PDB file of C-alpha atoms in Angstrom:
ATOM      1  CA  MET A   1      25.388  57.266  28.340  1.00 75.00           C
ATOM      2  CA  VAL A   2      24.934  53.733  28.224  1.00 84.00           C
ATOM      3  CA  LEU A   3      21.378  53.572  27.732  1.00 87.00           C
ATOM      4  CA  LEU A   4      21.090  57.325  26.468  1.00 87.00           C
ATOM      5  CA  SER A   5      23.005  56.197  23.335  1.00 88.00           C
ATOM      6  CA  ILE A   6      21.048  53.033  22.777  1.00 89.00           C
ATOM      7  CA  GLY A   7      17.597  55.086  23.430  1.00 90.00           C
ATOM      8  CA  LEU A   8      18.336  57.503  20.794  1.00 91.00           C
ATOM      9  CA  THR A   9      19.676  54.632  18.443  1.00 91.00           C
ATOM     10  CA  ALA A  10      16.076  52.967  19.259  1.00 93.00           C
ATOM     11  CA  GLY A  11      14.080  56.316  18.682  1.00 92.00           C
ATOM     12  CA  LEU A  12      16.156  56.837  15.381  1.00 91.00           C
ATOM     13  CA  LEU A  13      14.827  53.379  14.232  1.00 93.00           C
ATOM     14  CA  PHE A  14      11.167  53.925  15.459  1.00 94.00           C
ATOM     15  CA  VAL A  15      11.206  57.290  13.101  1.00 94.00           C
ATOM     16  CA  GLY A  16      12.439  55.269  10.251  1.00 92.00           C
ATOM     17  CA  THR A  17       9.771  52.216  10.460  1.00 93.00           C
ATOM     18  CA  CYS A  18       7.218  55.621  10.764  1.00 93.00           C
ATOM     19  CA  GLY A  19       8.830  56.655   7.644  1.00 92.00           C
ATOM     20  CA  ALA A  20       8.969  53.148   5.843  1.00 90.00           C
ATOM     21  CA  VAL A  21       5.266  52.734   6.460  1.00 90.00           C
ATOM     22  CA  ALA A  22       3.905  55.412   5.325  1.00 90.00           C
ATOM     23  CA  VAL A  23       6.307  55.179   2.223  1.00 88.00           C
ATOM     24  CA  ALA A  24       5.288  51.524   1.620  1.00 85.00           C
ATOM     25  CA  ARG A  25       1.517  52.511   1.547  1.00 85.00           C
ATOM     26  CA  ALA A  26       2.014  55.958   0.109  1.00 83.00           C
ATOM     27  CA  ARG A  27       3.441  53.802  -3.051  1.00 78.00           C
ATOM     28  CA  GLY A  28       1.302  51.082  -3.262  1.00 72.00           C
ATOM     29  CA  GLY A  29       1.064  47.530  -3.811  1.00 66.00           C
ATOM     30  CA  ASN A  30       2.167  47.976  -7.700  1.00 65.00           C
ATOM     31  CA  SER A  31       5.022  45.499  -8.585  1.00 52.00           C
ATOM     32  CA  ARG A  32       6.245  48.282 -10.701  1.00 54.00           C
ATOM     33  CA  ALA A  33       6.836  50.729  -8.209  1.00 51.00           C
ATOM     34  CA  TRP A  34       9.265  48.294  -5.949  1.00 51.00           C
ATOM     35  CA  GLY A  35      12.141  48.934  -8.412  1.00 50.00           C
ATOM     36  CA  PRO A  36      14.245  47.658 -10.827  1.00 48.00           C
ATOM     37  CA  ARG A  37      15.625  43.915  -9.904  1.00 54.00           C
ATOM     38  CA  SER A  38      16.494  42.201  -6.393  1.00 64.00           C
ATOM     39  CA  ALA A  39      19.830  42.809  -5.166  1.00 69.00           C
ATOM     40  CA  SER A  40      22.637  40.166  -4.949  1.00 80.00           C
ATOM     41  CA  LEU A  41      23.544  38.274  -2.677  1.00 82.00           C
ATOM     42  CA  ILE A  42      26.543  40.564  -1.583  1.00 88.00           C
ATOM     43  CA  GLU A  43      24.751  43.445  -1.996  1.00 83.00           C
ATOM     44  CA  LYS A  44      22.676  42.007   1.095  1.00 84.00           C
ATOM     45  CA  ILE A  45      25.683  41.220   2.432  1.00 89.00           C
ATOM     46  CA  MET A  46      27.430  44.806   1.777  1.00 92.00           C
ATOM     47  CA  ALA A  47      24.164  46.626   2.938  1.00 90.00           C
ATOM     48  CA  GLY A  48      24.143  44.480   6.324  1.00 90.00           C
ATOM     49  CA  LEU A  49      28.116  45.740   6.574  1.00 93.00           C
ATOM     50  CA  PHE A  50      27.206  49.469   6.148  1.00 94.00           C
ATOM     51  CA  VAL A  51      24.223  49.593   7.972  1.00 92.00           C
ATOM     52  CA  PHE A  52      26.297  47.716  11.252  1.00 93.00           C
ATOM     53  CA  VAL A  53      29.334  50.303  10.422  1.00 93.00           C
ATOM     54  CA  THR A  54      26.334  52.985  11.386  1.00 92.00           C
ATOM     55  CA  GLY A  55      25.115  51.622  13.764  1.00 91.00           C
ATOM     56  CA  ALA A  56      28.509  51.069  15.112  1.00 92.00           C
ATOM     57  CA  THR A  57      30.004  55.113  14.756  1.00 91.00           C
ATOM     58  CA  LEU A  58      26.525  56.269  16.376  1.00 90.00           C
ATOM     59  CA  PRO A  59      27.381  56.749  19.593  1.00 89.00           C
ATOM     60  CA  GLY A  60      31.145  58.455  18.629  1.00 88.00           C
ATOM     61  CA  LEU A  61      28.886  60.884  16.989  1.00 89.00           C
ATOM     62  CA  TYR A  62      25.939  61.510  19.930  1.00 89.00           C
ATOM     63  CA  VAL A  63      29.633  62.674  21.824  1.00 87.00           C
ATOM     64  CA  LEU A  64      30.928  64.564  18.948  1.00 86.00           C
ATOM     65  CA  ALA A  65      27.097  66.306  18.688  1.00 85.00           C
ATOM     66  CA  GLY A  66      26.870  67.055  22.718  1.00 83.00           C
ATOM     67  CA  ILE A  67      23.950  65.275  22.893  1.00 85.00           C
ATOM     68  CA  VAL A  68      26.026  62.708  25.646  1.00 83.00           C
ATOM     69  CA  SER A  69      29.143  63.288  27.156  1.00 81.00           C
ATOM     70  CA  GLY A  70      31.408  60.939  28.576  1.00 79.00           C
ATOM     71  CA  THR A  71      33.841  57.828  26.584  1.00 83.00           C
ATOM     72  CA  PRO A  72      31.801  55.614  25.321  1.00 80.00           C
ATOM     73  CA  PRO A  73      32.401  51.582  26.787  1.00 87.00           C
ATOM     74  CA  LYS A  74      34.517  49.812  23.242  1.00 88.00           C
ATOM     75  CA  TRP A  75      31.250  46.891  23.947  1.00 91.00           C
ATOM     76  CA  LEU A  76      28.785  49.847  23.051  1.00 91.00           C
ATOM     77  CA  PRO A  77      29.328  50.563  19.417  1.00 91.00           C
ATOM     78  CA  PHE A  78      28.450  46.797  18.728  1.00 93.00           C
ATOM     79  CA  VAL A  79      25.332  46.980  20.309  1.00 93.00           C
ATOM     80  CA  THR A  80      24.087  50.202  18.453  1.00 93.00           C
ATOM     81  CA  GLY A  81      25.500  48.285  15.313  1.00 94.00           C
ATOM     82  CA  ALA A  82      23.406  45.041  16.279  1.00 94.00           C
ATOM     83  CA  LEU A  83      20.438  46.925  16.897  1.00 94.00           C
ATOM     84  CA  LEU A  84      20.724  49.160  14.188  1.00 94.00           C
ATOM     85  CA  LEU A  85      21.255  46.345  11.766  1.00 94.00           C
ATOM     86  CA  ALA A  86      18.086  44.191  13.547  1.00 95.00           C
ATOM     87  CA  GLY A  87      16.030  46.951  13.247  1.00 94.00           C
ATOM     88  CA  CYS A  88      16.689  47.693   9.593  1.00 94.00           C
ATOM     89  CA  LEU A  89      16.343  44.219   9.008  1.00 93.00           C
ATOM     90  CA  LEU A  90      12.843  44.078  10.637  1.00 94.00           C
ATOM     91  CA  ILE A  91      11.489  46.988   9.113  1.00 93.00           C
ATOM     92  CA  GLY A  92      12.301  45.677   5.431  1.00 90.00           C
ATOM     93  CA  ARG A  93      10.598  42.419   6.498  1.00 92.00           C
ATOM     94  CA  LEU A  94       7.322  44.824   7.542  1.00 92.00           C
ATOM     95  CA  VAL A  95       7.163  47.374   4.660  1.00 90.00           C
ATOM     96  CA  THR A  96       7.532  43.549   2.180  1.00 87.00           C
ATOM     97  CA  ARG A  97       4.470  42.192   4.141  1.00 89.00           C
ATOM     98  CA  ILE A  98       2.870  46.020   4.030  1.00 89.00           C
ATOM     99  CA  ARG A  99       3.464  46.120   0.039  1.00 88.00           C
ATOM    100  CA  TRP A 100       2.590  42.198  -0.706  1.00 88.00           C
ATOM    101  CA  GLY A 101      -0.374  42.763   1.051  1.00 88.00           C
ATOM    102  CA  MET A 102      -1.641  45.479  -0.839  1.00 89.00           C
ATOM    103  CA  TRP A 103      -0.781  44.300  -3.880  1.00 89.00           C
ATOM    104  CA  SER A 104      -2.442  40.881  -2.838  1.00 89.00           C
ATOM    105  CA  ASP A 105      -5.602  42.855  -1.895  1.00 90.00           C
ATOM    106  CA  GLU A 106      -5.161  45.004  -6.051  1.00 89.00           C
ATOM    107  CA  LEU A 107      -4.532  42.008  -7.867  1.00 90.00           C
ATOM    108  CA  LEU A 108      -7.999  39.701  -5.765  1.00 92.00           C
ATOM    109  CA  THR A 109     -10.008  42.821  -5.850  1.00 92.00           C
ATOM    110  CA  ASP A 110      -9.820  42.975  -9.661  1.00 92.00           C
ATOM    111  CA  PHE A 111     -10.326  39.530  -9.891  1.00 92.00           C
ATOM    112  CA  ILE A 112     -13.381  38.864  -7.369  1.00 93.00           C
ATOM    113  CA  GLY A 113     -14.956  42.089  -9.072  1.00 93.00           C
ATOM    114  CA  GLU A 114     -14.546  40.025 -13.128  1.00 93.00           C
ATOM    115  CA  ALA A 115     -15.933  36.905 -11.233  1.00 93.00           C
ATOM    116  CA  MET A 116     -18.423  38.521  -9.465  1.00 94.00           C
ATOM    117  CA  PRO A 117     -21.740  37.587 -11.526  1.00 93.00           C
ATOM    118  CA  VAL A 118     -20.657  34.292 -12.048  1.00 93.00           C
ATOM    119  CA  ILE A 119     -20.298  33.511  -8.044  1.00 93.00           C
ATOM    120  CA  VAL A 120     -23.666  35.366  -7.918  1.00 92.00           C
ATOM    121  CA  THR A 121     -25.371  33.538 -10.152  1.00 91.00           C
ATOM    122  CA  ALA A 122     -24.109  30.268  -8.837  1.00 90.00           C
ATOM    123  CA  GLN A 123     -24.841  31.046  -5.319  1.00 90.00           C
ATOM    124  CA  ARG A 124     -28.586  31.949  -6.335  1.00 88.00           C
ATOM    125  CA  ARG A 125     -28.800  28.368  -7.753  1.00 87.00           C
ATOM    126  CA  ALA A 126     -27.383  26.351  -4.972  1.00 83.00           C
ATOM    127  CA  GLY A 127     -29.707  28.021  -2.464  1.00 80.00           C
ATOM    128  CA  GLU A 128     -30.525  31.190  -0.163  1.00 78.00           C
ATOM    129  CA  GLN A 129     -27.662  30.197   2.458  1.00 82.00           C
ATOM    130  CA  GLY A 130     -24.288  31.774   1.186  1.00 83.00           C
ATOM    131  CA  ALA A 131     -26.290  35.412   0.048  1.00 88.00           C
ATOM    132  CA  GLU A 132     -24.726  36.494   3.409  1.00 91.00           C
ATOM    133  CA  LEU A 133     -21.424  36.128   2.024  1.00 91.00           C
ATOM    134  CA  VAL A 134     -21.862  37.404  -1.191  1.00 91.00           C
ATOM    135  CA  GLU A 135     -23.051  40.851   0.501  1.00 92.00           C
ATOM    136  CA  LYS A 136     -19.955  40.818   2.736  1.00 92.00           C
ATOM    137  CA  MET A 137     -18.312  40.412  -0.643  1.00 93.00           C
ATOM    138  CA  ARG A 138     -19.567  43.064  -1.885  1.00 93.00           C
ATOM    139  CA  VAL A 139     -18.495  44.966   0.882  1.00 94.00           C
ATOM    140  CA  ALA A 140     -15.331  43.782   1.106  1.00 93.00           C
ATOM    141  CA  LEU A 141     -14.602  45.013  -2.585  1.00 93.00           C
ATOM    142  CA  ARG A 142     -16.243  48.236  -2.047  1.00 92.00           C
ATOM    143  CA  GLU A 143     -13.421  48.767   0.542  1.00 91.00           C
ATOM    144  CA  GLY A 144     -11.192  47.611  -1.854  1.00 90.00           C
ATOM    145  CA  GLN A 145      -9.884  44.364   0.799  1.00 91.00           C
ATOM    146  CA  GLY A 146      -9.091  41.911  -1.892  1.00 91.00           C
ATOM    147  CA  ARG A 147      -8.178  38.721   0.683  1.00 92.00           C
ATOM    148  CA  ASP A 148     -11.444  39.196   2.991  1.00 93.00           C
ATOM    149  CA  ALA A 149     -13.538  38.679  -0.520  1.00 93.00           C
ATOM    150  CA  LEU A 150     -11.736  35.887  -1.407  1.00 93.00           C
ATOM    151  CA  ARG A 151     -12.150  34.206   1.633  1.00 93.00           C
ATOM    152  CA  HIS A 152     -15.842  34.752   1.895  1.00 94.00           C
ATOM    153  CA  ALA A 153     -15.657  33.310  -2.275  1.00 93.00           C
ATOM    154  CA  VAL A 154     -14.053  30.472  -1.098  1.00 93.00           C
ATOM    155  CA  GLU A 155     -17.280  29.570   1.321  1.00 93.00           C
ATOM    156  CA  VAL A 156     -19.245  30.179  -1.668  1.00 92.00           C
ATOM    157  CA  ARG A 157     -17.849  27.646  -3.375  1.00 92.00           C
ATOM    158  CA  ALA A 158     -17.745  25.382  -0.568  1.00 91.00           C
ATOM    159  CA  LEU A 159     -21.433  25.557  -0.830  1.00 90.00           C
ATOM    160  CA  VAL A 160     -21.899  25.395  -4.371  1.00 89.00           C
ATOM    161  CA  GLU A 161     -20.060  22.483  -4.306  1.00 88.00           C
ATOM    162  CA  THR A 162     -21.777  20.791  -1.758  1.00 87.00           C
ATOM    163  CA  ALA A 163     -24.743  21.647  -3.153  1.00 85.00           C
ATOM    164  CA  ALA A 164     -24.105  19.483  -6.136  1.00 81.00           C
ATOM    165  CA  LEU A 165     -25.297  21.211  -9.137  1.00 79.00           C
ATOM    166  CA  PRO A 166     -25.359  20.339 -12.862  1.00 80.00           C
ATOM    167  CA  GLU A 167     -21.775  21.294 -14.555  1.00 78.00           C
ATOM    168  CA  HIS A 168     -21.532  24.782 -15.811  1.00 84.00           C
ATOM    169  CA  ALA A 169     -18.449  26.001 -17.967  1.00 87.00           C
ATOM    170  CA  ALA A 170     -18.687  29.048 -16.268  1.00 89.00           C
ATOM    171  CA  TRP A 171     -18.899  28.530 -12.694  1.00 90.00           C
ATOM    172  CA  THR A 172     -15.944  26.269 -13.443  1.00 90.00           C
ATOM    173  CA  LYS A 173     -13.215  28.311 -14.686  1.00 92.00           C
ATOM    174  CA  VAL A 174     -13.939  30.650 -11.262  1.00 92.00           C
ATOM    175  CA  SER A 175     -14.341  27.430  -9.410  1.00 91.00           C
ATOM    176  CA  GLU A 176     -10.654  26.870  -9.955  1.00 92.00           C
ATOM    177  CA  GLN A 177      -9.781  30.649 -10.625  1.00 92.00           C
ATOM    178  CA  ILE A 178     -10.683  30.823  -6.825  1.00 92.00           C
ATOM    179  CA  LEU A 179      -8.983  27.794  -5.875  1.00 90.00           C
ATOM    180  CA  TYR A 180      -5.748  28.774  -7.603  1.00 90.00           C
ATOM    181  CA  TRP A 181      -5.629  31.998  -5.448  1.00 90.00           C
ATOM    182  CA  GLU A 182      -6.781  30.817  -2.373  1.00 89.00           C
ATOM    183  CA  HIS A 183      -3.686  29.026  -2.855  1.00 87.00           C
ATOM    184  CA  GLY A 184      -1.470  31.530  -3.604  1.00 82.00           C
ATOM    185  CA  HIS A 185      -2.679  34.314  -1.687  1.00 83.00           C
ATOM    186  CA  LEU A 186      -4.773  32.678   1.771  1.00 81.00           C
ATOM    187  CA  PRO A 187      -1.762  30.093   2.455  1.00 68.00           C
ATOM    188  CA  ALA A 188      -3.132  28.458   6.073  1.00 59.00           C
ATOM    189  CA  ARG A 189      -6.784  28.725   4.221  1.00 46.00           C
ATOM    190  CA  GLY A 190      -5.426  26.620   1.278  1.00 42.00           C
ATOM    191  CA  SER A 191      -3.564  24.364   3.176  1.00 40.00           C
ATOM    192  CA  ARG A 192      -7.075  23.229   4.755  1.00 41.00           C
ATOM    193  CA  THR A 193      -7.866  23.260   1.678  1.00 41.00           C
ATOM    194  CA  ARG A 194      -5.658  21.098   0.029  1.00 42.00           C
ATOM    195  CA  GLY A 195      -6.714  18.396   2.709  1.00 42.00           C
ATOM    196  CA  LEU A 196     -10.226  18.265   2.294  1.00 37.00           C
ATOM    197  CA  LEU A 197      -9.706  18.023  -1.677  1.00 38.00           C
ATOM    198  CA  ARG A 198      -7.607  14.583  -0.369  1.00 38.00           C
ATOM    199  CA  ALA A 199      -9.962  13.270   2.111  1.00 36.00           C
ATOM    200  CA  LYS A 200     -12.648  13.760  -0.611  1.00 39.00           C
ATOM    201  CA  ASP A 201     -10.430  12.028  -3.112  1.00 39.00           C
ATOM    202  CA  ALA A 202      -9.105   9.318  -1.456  1.00 35.00           C
ATOM    203  CA  PRO A 203     -10.364   5.808  -2.204  1.00 36.00           C
ATOM    204  CA  THR A 204     -12.533   4.143   0.029  1.00 35.00           C
ATOM    205  CA  GLY A 205     -12.757   1.342   1.433  1.00 34.00           C
TER     206      GLY A 205
END
């Protein structure tokens, strides 16, 4: 009975996860579709208690529905309640991550698409070394993978900066924007870039 009750609860969570992911992907990354506002701390606590209590009642509901037989152990409601609460928290994090990723891709696809002519011009002025990166950027833009396009743009930027070309107003603006979006949407790469910039700007003895 215990294993069956826990298995049924886990099955419900699996179905809920699939449904939540499908809904998140269908709604896309548009922040206006996320809801009017974020829940307050009290609302989050109340929602957590509601989920836990709901999970705690599942073993009794399984018995009433005739799915399982016997009397549930006294500790089983606490297990199913904690399982349902943990599952809902994981679903929430997963959905938020999916929605944020989609929003980030949409935003960066627009930015890179608009900046593409300037990036291509700067790359050609710096040499042919970054031609493959530019082509990868185009492929990423066609597929709507804005973060991948930004990663390639960061590499192109590094090549252009290394080439030490004469200052150009359009490229200077795009270069600063690439660095800005890198810090916000590619945190690992952004940290690495900040370290390189600090090392570059550090005084030499």
